[in-house]
Amino acid sequence: MKCNLKILLLSLGLFVCSVSTISNVNAHNTNQTSPKKSLSVEQNVLIKAATKQVKEKEFKAFFNSKYDYWDARVLADYWGQSVSEAKARMGRKILWGKSDVAILEQFLVDARIQALQKVQGSNPSLEMYSNSGYNYNDAEKLAKLWGESSPWEAKIRIEKNLILGQREVIEQALQAR
């Protein structure tokens, strides 16, 4: 599958280059002062279809992997991308093979370190907690269970667990009560 994606991308690149070269030759032969011809409608449709197919493969690779939304969220913040773009990028690295997955793992470590440093500040924003679906009652229960001094401290701990990809720790703790 990795080989098929590389062949598809290579073929797409060669196709675009050859179309551009042919357009340049035709423009040069017909009128040397005329601007370059743009791609035909059919060529644009083919390129869009190929791009869509590649994106679908990237997303499928992401969704069939061990990674989840929270991993993509941490990497999206780290890379300055949307979560959707991060999922596609992660899928691309998975499709490219083991060495790229190793690089992805290191990016994830670096992204988690950066995100955890933001939580250490005096007034962290707790964006992941806010988007997690957990509420004040959950934080109150977890504060008691975890021995935290307040629900606010439990929210910070929830945030850290989400950053570290440990949602199951939160879920297990909530089930314990």
XYZ file of C-alpha atoms in Angstrom:
177
model
C 0.000 0.000 0.000
C 2.912 2.350 0.791
C 4.337 1.622 -2.634
C 0.983 2.262 -4.349
C 0.684 5.685 -2.709
C 4.227 6.621 -3.716
C 3.551 5.463 -7.286
C 0.307 7.455 -7.371
C 2.050 10.598 -6.110
C 4.947 10.119 -8.523
C 2.559 9.547 -11.429
C 0.549 12.615 -10.483
C 3.733 14.697 -10.335
C 4.933 13.416 -13.699
C 1.508 14.020 -15.206
C 1.404 17.631 -13.991
C 4.978 18.232 -15.194
C 4.283 16.742 -18.626
C 1.079 18.756 -19.021
C 2.962 21.903 -18.077
C 5.762 21.085 -20.539
C 3.309 20.341 -23.356
C 1.430 23.558 -22.609
C 4.683 25.520 -22.728
C 5.714 23.947 -26.048
C 2.293 24.588 -27.598
C 2.256 28.172 -26.365
C 5.750 28.724 -27.725
C 4.845 27.262 -31.137
C 1.571 29.143 -31.614
C 2.470 32.531 -30.283
C 5.608 33.416 -28.412
C 4.026 36.412 -26.671
C 0.845 34.653 -25.485
C 0.597 33.699 -21.791
C 0.968 30.070 -20.666
C -2.093 27.916 -21.186
C -3.810 26.791 -18.028
C -4.838 23.212 -17.361
C -7.971 21.965 -19.047
C -11.126 21.231 -17.099
C -10.524 17.492 -17.497
C -6.982 17.806 -16.170
C -8.190 19.784 -13.159
C -10.864 17.155 -12.478
C -8.261 14.375 -12.632
C -5.919 16.226 -10.301
C -8.711 16.917 -7.801
C -9.835 13.277 -7.915
C -6.280 12.030 -7.344
C -5.801 14.495 -4.488
C -9.075 13.388 -2.900
C -8.056 9.733 -3.204
C -4.712 10.430 -1.526
C -6.419 12.359 1.313
C -8.873 9.499 1.839
C -5.975 7.039 2.124
C -4.243 9.316 4.622
C -7.375 9.606 6.780
C -8.006 5.863 6.567
C -4.431 5.201 7.715
C -4.920 7.590 10.641
C -8.253 6.101 11.716
C -6.905 2.536 11.477
C -3.869 3.402 13.601
C -3.276 3.522 17.334
C -3.530 7.325 17.296
C -6.652 9.212 18.312
C -8.213 12.670 18.234
C -6.163 13.864 21.211
C -2.880 12.901 19.560
C -3.952 14.783 16.436
C -5.050 17.737 18.554
C -1.681 17.988 20.322
C 0.193 17.707 17.014
C -2.134 20.206 15.317
C -1.244 22.806 17.946
C 2.449 21.925 17.641
C 2.461 22.083 13.830
C 0.165 25.120 13.613
C -2.441 23.190 11.631
C -6.068 22.222 11.976
C -6.862 18.868 13.574
C -8.002 17.595 10.171
C -4.699 18.593 8.556
C -2.787 16.943 11.403
C -4.763 13.702 10.970
C -3.920 13.675 7.256
C -0.252 14.399 7.960
C -0.133 11.627 10.564
C -1.785 9.237 8.099
C 0.753 10.187 5.447
C 3.625 9.372 7.797
C 2.001 6.039 8.665
C 1.650 5.205 4.972
C 5.272 6.090 4.298
C 6.516 3.394 6.673
C 8.319 2.608 9.895
C 10.969 5.308 9.710
C 8.316 7.987 9.238
C 6.247 6.514 12.083
C 9.348 6.804 14.282
C 9.606 10.468 13.282
C 5.889 10.884 14.023
C 6.418 9.392 17.487
C 9.200 11.891 18.179
C 7.016 14.771 16.967
C 4.330 13.548 19.358
C 6.782 13.493 22.275
C 7.949 17.027 21.453
C 4.363 18.243 21.028
C 3.329 16.738 24.362
C 6.279 18.339 26.146
C 5.378 21.724 24.668
C 1.693 21.326 25.582
C 2.531 20.225 29.144
C 4.751 23.285 29.577
C 1.777 25.512 28.708
C -0.276 23.823 31.434
C 2.440 24.568 34.025
C 1.768 28.314 33.818
C -0.065 30.272 36.502
C -3.327 30.464 34.538
C -3.513 27.662 31.936
C -6.309 27.877 29.367
C -7.215 24.155 29.575
C -8.392 24.030 25.956
C -8.376 20.246 25.801
C -10.394 19.940 28.991
C -12.878 22.469 27.587
C -13.311 20.404 24.411
C -13.263 17.011 26.116
C -16.871 16.732 27.227
C -15.877 16.451 30.879
C -17.699 18.822 33.213
C -17.425 20.348 36.664
C -19.106 17.355 38.319
C -16.501 15.060 36.745
C -13.720 17.332 37.987
C -15.249 17.356 41.454
C -15.430 13.533 41.566
C -11.905 13.166 40.223
C -10.517 15.716 42.692
C -11.764 13.562 45.568
C -10.534 10.329 43.992
C -7.121 11.684 43.016
C -6.642 13.610 46.263
C -6.517 16.983 44.541
C -7.221 20.115 46.583
C -9.951 21.389 44.252
C -11.887 20.636 41.064
C -9.615 23.177 39.322
C -6.591 20.995 40.132
C -8.478 17.961 38.780
C -9.216 19.891 35.564
C -5.492 20.543 35.180
C -4.811 16.845 35.715
C -7.488 15.939 33.138
C -5.780 18.311 30.696
C -2.410 16.651 31.314
C -3.855 13.163 30.849
C -5.442 14.197 27.543
C -2.146 15.691 26.363
C -0.367 12.452 27.257
C -2.944 10.364 25.409
C -4.263 8.862 28.648
C -8.013 9.369 28.310
C -8.579 5.820 29.574
C -7.043 6.836 32.934
C -9.743 9.479 33.295
C -12.499 7.102 32.202
C -11.365 4.366 34.595
C -11.232 6.827 37.465
C -14.749 8.060 36.714
C -16.013 4.464 36.580
C -14.428 3.727 39.967
C -16.846 6.038 41.721
